[in-house]
PDB file of C-alpha atoms in Angstrom:
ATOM      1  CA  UNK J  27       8.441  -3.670 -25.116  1.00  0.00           C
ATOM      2  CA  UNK J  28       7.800  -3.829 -21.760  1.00  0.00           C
ATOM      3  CA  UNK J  29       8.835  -1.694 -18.792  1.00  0.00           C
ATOM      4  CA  UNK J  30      12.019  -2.463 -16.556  1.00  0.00           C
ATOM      5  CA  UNK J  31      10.986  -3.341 -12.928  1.00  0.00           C
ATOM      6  CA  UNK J  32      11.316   0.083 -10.875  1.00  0.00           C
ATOM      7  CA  UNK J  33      14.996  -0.133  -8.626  1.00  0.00           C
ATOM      8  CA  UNK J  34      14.158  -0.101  -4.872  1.00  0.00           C
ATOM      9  CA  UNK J  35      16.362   2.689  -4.623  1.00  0.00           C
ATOM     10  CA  UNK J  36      15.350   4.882  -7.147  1.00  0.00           C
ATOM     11  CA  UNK J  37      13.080   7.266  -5.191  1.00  0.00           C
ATOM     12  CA  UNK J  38      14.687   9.873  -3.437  1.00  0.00           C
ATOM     13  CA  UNK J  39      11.981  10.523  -0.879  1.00  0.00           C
ATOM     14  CA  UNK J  40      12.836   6.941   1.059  1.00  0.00           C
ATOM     15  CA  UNK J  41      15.661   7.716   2.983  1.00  0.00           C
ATOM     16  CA  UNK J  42      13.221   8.377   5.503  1.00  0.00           C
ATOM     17  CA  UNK J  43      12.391   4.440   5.560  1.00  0.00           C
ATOM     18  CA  UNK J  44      13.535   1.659   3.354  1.00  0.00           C
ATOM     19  CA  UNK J  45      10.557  -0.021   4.838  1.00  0.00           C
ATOM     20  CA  UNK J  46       8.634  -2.203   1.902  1.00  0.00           C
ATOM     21  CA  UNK J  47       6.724  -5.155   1.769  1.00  0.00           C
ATOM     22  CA  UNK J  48       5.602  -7.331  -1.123  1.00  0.00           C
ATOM     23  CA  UNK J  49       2.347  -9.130  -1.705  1.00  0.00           C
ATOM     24  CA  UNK J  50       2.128 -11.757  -4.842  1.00  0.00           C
ATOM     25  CA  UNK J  51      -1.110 -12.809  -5.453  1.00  0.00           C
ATOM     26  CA  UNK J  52      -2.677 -14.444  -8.147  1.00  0.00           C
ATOM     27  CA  UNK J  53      -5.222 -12.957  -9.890  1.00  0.00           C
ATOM     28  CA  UNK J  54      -8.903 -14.903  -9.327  1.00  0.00           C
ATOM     29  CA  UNK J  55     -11.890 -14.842 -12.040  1.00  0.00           C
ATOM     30  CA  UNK J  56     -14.230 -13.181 -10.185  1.00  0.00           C
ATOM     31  CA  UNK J  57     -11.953  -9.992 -10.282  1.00  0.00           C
ATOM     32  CA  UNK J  58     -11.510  -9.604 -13.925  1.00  0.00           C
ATOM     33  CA  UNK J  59     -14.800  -7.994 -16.049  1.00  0.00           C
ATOM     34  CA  UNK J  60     -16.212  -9.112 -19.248  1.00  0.00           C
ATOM     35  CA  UNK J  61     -13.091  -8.075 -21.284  1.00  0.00           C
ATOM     36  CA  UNK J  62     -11.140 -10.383 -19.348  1.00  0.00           C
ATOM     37  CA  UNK J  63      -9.044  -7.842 -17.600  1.00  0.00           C
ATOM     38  CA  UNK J  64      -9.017  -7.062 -13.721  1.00  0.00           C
ATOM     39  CA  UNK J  65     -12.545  -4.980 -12.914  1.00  0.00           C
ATOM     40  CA  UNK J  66     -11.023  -1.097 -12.092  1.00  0.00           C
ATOM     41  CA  UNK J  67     -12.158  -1.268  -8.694  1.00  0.00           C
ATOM     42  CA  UNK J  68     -10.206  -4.152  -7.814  1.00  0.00           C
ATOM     43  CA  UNK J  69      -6.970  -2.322  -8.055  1.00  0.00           C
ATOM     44  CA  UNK J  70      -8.602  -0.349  -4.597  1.00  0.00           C
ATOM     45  CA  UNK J  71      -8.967  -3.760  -3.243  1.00  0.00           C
ATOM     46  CA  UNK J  72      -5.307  -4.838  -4.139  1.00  0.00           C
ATOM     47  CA  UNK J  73      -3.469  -1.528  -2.499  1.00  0.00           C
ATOM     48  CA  UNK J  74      -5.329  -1.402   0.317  1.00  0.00           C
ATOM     49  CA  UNK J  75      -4.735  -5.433   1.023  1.00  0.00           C
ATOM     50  CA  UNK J  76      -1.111  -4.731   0.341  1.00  0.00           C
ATOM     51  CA  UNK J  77      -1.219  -1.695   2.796  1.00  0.00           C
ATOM     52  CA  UNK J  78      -2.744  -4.026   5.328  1.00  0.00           C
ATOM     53  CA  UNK J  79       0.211  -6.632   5.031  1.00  0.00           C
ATOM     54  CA  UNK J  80       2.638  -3.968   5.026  1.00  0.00           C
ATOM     55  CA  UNK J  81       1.561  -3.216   8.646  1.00  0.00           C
ATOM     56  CA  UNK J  82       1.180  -6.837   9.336  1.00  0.00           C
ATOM     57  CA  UNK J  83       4.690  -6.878   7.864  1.00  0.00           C
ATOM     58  CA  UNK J  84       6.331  -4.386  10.340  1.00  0.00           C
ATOM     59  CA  UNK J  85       4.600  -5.810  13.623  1.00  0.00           C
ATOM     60  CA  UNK J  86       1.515  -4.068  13.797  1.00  0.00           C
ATOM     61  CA  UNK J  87      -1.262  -5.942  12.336  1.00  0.00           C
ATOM     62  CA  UNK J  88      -4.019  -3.773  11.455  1.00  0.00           C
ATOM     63  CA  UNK J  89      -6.611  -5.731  13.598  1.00  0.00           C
ATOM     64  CA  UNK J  90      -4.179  -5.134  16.585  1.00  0.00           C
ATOM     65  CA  UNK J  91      -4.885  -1.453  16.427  1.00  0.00           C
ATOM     66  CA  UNK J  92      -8.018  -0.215  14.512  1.00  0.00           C
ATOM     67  CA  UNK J  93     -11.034   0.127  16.770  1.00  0.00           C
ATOM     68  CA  UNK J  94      -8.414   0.887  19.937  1.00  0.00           C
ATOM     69  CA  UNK J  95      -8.057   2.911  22.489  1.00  0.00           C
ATOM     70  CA  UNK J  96      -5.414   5.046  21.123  1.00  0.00           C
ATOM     71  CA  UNK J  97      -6.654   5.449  17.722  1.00  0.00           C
ATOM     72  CA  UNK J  98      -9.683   4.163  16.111  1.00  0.00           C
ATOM     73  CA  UNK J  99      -8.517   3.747  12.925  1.00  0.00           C
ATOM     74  CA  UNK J 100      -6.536   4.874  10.046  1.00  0.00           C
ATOM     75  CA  UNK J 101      -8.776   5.873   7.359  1.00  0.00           C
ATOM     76  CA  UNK J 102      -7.883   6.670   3.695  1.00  0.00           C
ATOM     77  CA  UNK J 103      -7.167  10.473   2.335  1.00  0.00           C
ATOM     78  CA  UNK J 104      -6.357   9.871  -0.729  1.00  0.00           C
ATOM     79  CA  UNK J 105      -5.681   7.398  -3.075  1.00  0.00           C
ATOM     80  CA  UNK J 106      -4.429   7.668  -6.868  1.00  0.00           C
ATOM     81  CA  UNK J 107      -3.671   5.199  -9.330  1.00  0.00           C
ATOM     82  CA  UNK J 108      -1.968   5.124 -12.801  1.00  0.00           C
ATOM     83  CA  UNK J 109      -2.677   2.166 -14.966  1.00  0.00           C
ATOM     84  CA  UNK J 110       0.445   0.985 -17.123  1.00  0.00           C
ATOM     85  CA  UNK J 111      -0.551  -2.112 -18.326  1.00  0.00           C
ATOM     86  CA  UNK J 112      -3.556  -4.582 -18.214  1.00  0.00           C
ATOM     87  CA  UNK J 113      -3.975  -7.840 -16.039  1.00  0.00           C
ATOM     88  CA  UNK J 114      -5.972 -10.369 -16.246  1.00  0.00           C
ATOM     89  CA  UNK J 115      -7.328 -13.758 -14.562  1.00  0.00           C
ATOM     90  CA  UNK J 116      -4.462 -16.223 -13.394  1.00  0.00           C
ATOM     91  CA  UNK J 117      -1.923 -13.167 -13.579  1.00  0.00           C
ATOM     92  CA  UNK J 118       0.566 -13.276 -10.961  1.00  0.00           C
ATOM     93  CA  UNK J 119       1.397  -9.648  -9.471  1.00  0.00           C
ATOM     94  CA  UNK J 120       3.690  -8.971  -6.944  1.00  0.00           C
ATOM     95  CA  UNK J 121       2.230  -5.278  -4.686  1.00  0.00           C
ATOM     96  CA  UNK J 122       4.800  -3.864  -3.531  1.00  0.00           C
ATOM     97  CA  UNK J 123       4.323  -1.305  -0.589  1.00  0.00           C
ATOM     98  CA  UNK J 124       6.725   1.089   0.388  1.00  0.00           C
ATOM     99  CA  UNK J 125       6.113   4.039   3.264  1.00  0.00           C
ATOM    100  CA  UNK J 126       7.306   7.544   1.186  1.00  0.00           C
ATOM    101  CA  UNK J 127       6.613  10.117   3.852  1.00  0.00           C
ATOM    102  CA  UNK J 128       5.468   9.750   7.238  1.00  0.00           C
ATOM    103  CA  UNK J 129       5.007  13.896   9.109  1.00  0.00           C
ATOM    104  CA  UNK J 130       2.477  13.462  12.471  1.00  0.00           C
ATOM    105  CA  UNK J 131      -0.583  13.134  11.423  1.00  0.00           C
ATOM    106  CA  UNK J 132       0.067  11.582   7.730  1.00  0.00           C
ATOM    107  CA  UNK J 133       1.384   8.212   6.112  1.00  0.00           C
ATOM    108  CA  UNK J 134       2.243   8.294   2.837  1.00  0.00           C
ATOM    109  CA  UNK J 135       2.844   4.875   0.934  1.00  0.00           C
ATOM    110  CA  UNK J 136       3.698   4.133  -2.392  1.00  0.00           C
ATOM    111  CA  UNK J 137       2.509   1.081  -4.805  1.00  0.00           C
ATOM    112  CA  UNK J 138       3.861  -0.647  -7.445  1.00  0.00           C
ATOM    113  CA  UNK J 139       1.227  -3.589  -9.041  1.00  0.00           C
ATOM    114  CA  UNK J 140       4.182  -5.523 -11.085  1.00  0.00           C
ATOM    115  CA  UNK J 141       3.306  -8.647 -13.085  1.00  0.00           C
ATOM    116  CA  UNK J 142       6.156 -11.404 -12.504  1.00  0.00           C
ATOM    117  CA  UNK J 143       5.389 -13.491 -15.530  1.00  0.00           C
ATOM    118  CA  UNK J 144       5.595 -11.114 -18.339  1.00  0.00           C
ATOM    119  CA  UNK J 145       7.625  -8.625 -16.173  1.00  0.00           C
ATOM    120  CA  UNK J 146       5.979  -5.226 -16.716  1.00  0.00           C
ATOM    121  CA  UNK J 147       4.263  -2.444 -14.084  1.00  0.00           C
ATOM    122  CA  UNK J 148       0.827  -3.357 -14.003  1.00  0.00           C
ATOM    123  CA  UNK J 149       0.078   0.328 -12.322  1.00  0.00           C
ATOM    124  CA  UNK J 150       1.911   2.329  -9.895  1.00  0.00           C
ATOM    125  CA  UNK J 151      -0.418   4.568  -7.127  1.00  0.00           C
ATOM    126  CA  UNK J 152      -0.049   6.085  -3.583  1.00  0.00           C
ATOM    127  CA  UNK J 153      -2.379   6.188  -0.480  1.00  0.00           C
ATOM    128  CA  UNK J 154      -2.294   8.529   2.255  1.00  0.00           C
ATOM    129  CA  UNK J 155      -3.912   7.541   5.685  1.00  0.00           C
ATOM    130  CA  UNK J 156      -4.157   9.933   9.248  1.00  0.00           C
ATOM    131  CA  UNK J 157      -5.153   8.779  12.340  1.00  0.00           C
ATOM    132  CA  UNK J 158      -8.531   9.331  14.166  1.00  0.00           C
ATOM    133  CA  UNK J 159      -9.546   9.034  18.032  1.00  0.00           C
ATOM    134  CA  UNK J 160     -12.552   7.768  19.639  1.00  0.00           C
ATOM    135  CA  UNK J 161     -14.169  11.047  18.793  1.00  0.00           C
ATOM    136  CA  UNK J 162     -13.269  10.763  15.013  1.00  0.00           C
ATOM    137  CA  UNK J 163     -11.372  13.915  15.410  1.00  0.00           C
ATOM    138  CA  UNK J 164      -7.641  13.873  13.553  1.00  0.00           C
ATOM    139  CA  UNK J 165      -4.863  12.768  15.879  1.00  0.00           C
ATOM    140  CA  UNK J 166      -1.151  12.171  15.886  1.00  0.00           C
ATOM    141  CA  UNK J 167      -0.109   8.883  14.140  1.00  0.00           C
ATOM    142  CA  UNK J 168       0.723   6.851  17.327  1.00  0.00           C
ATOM    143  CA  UNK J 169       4.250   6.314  18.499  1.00  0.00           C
ATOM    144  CA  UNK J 170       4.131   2.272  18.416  1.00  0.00           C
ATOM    145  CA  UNK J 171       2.952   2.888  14.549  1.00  0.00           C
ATOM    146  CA  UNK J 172       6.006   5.649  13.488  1.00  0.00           C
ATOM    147  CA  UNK J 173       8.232   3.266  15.253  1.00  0.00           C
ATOM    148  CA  UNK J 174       7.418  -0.004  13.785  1.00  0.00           C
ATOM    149  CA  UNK J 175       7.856   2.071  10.524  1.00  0.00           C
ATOM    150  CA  UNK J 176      11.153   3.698  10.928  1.00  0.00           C
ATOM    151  CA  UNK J 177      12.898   1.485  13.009  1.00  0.00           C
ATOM    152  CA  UNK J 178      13.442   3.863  15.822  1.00  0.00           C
ATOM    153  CA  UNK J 179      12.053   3.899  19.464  1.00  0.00           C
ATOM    154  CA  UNK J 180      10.281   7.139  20.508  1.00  0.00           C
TER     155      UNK J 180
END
């Protein structure tokens, strides 16, 4: 039996932003392992590409502001992932990115991995970046980033 596609609004947490994005990508060979399912650390790969898009997404392309003046970057805190379902070579998934919680110094984003052709969650995770200066000390998420993702000018 497989698993009904997640409703955008079923998470309570995003009335802060009904920002999302969605990747679909087809899965290449040199991702999957000898069982013929995607390699475990490709699913690292696949949220943090779909992170990067996101941004891309909202106006703020990652290369535009990692390595800046303002910040230098916005590294990875965390990062969990629950696998529901296999996926393997030629799959088409659709990573969807969605920001949950956004305080000063934290982003929180949510993933869903979702395979289109047999239309079942491949995994579900989350990610949580902060922003660093030019000292690598922690620093405020910038006010060009927090308004690209709610919407709202400073």
């Amino acid at each position: 039996m497989s698993s009904p596609r997640p409703s955008p609004d079923s998470d309570e947490s995003m009335r802060m932003s009904r920002r999302k994005h969605i990747l679909t990508m087809k899965i290449p060979f040199c991702d999957v392992d000898m069982a013929g399912i995607v390699y475990t650390p490709r699913f690292a790969d696949y949220i943090v590409r779909g992170w990067e898009e996101y941004f891309r997404s909202i106006g703020t392309p990652w290369e535009q502001f990692a390595g800046g003046d303002v910040i230098k970057g916005l590294p990875v805190i965390s990062m969990s992932i629950r696998f529901k379902s296999p996926a393997r070579c030629g799959d088409i998934l659709d990573i969807t990115t969605k920001v949950s919680k956004l305080t000063k110094r934290r982003i929180y984003f949510r993933f869903t991995l979702f395979n289109n052709v047999e239309n079942r969650i491949v995994a579900v995770g989350t990610l949580v970046v902060t922003a660093f200066d030019g000292a690598y000390k922690p620093t405020p998420i910038p006010d060009f980033i927090v308004s690209a993702i709610t919407g709202k000018t400073q």
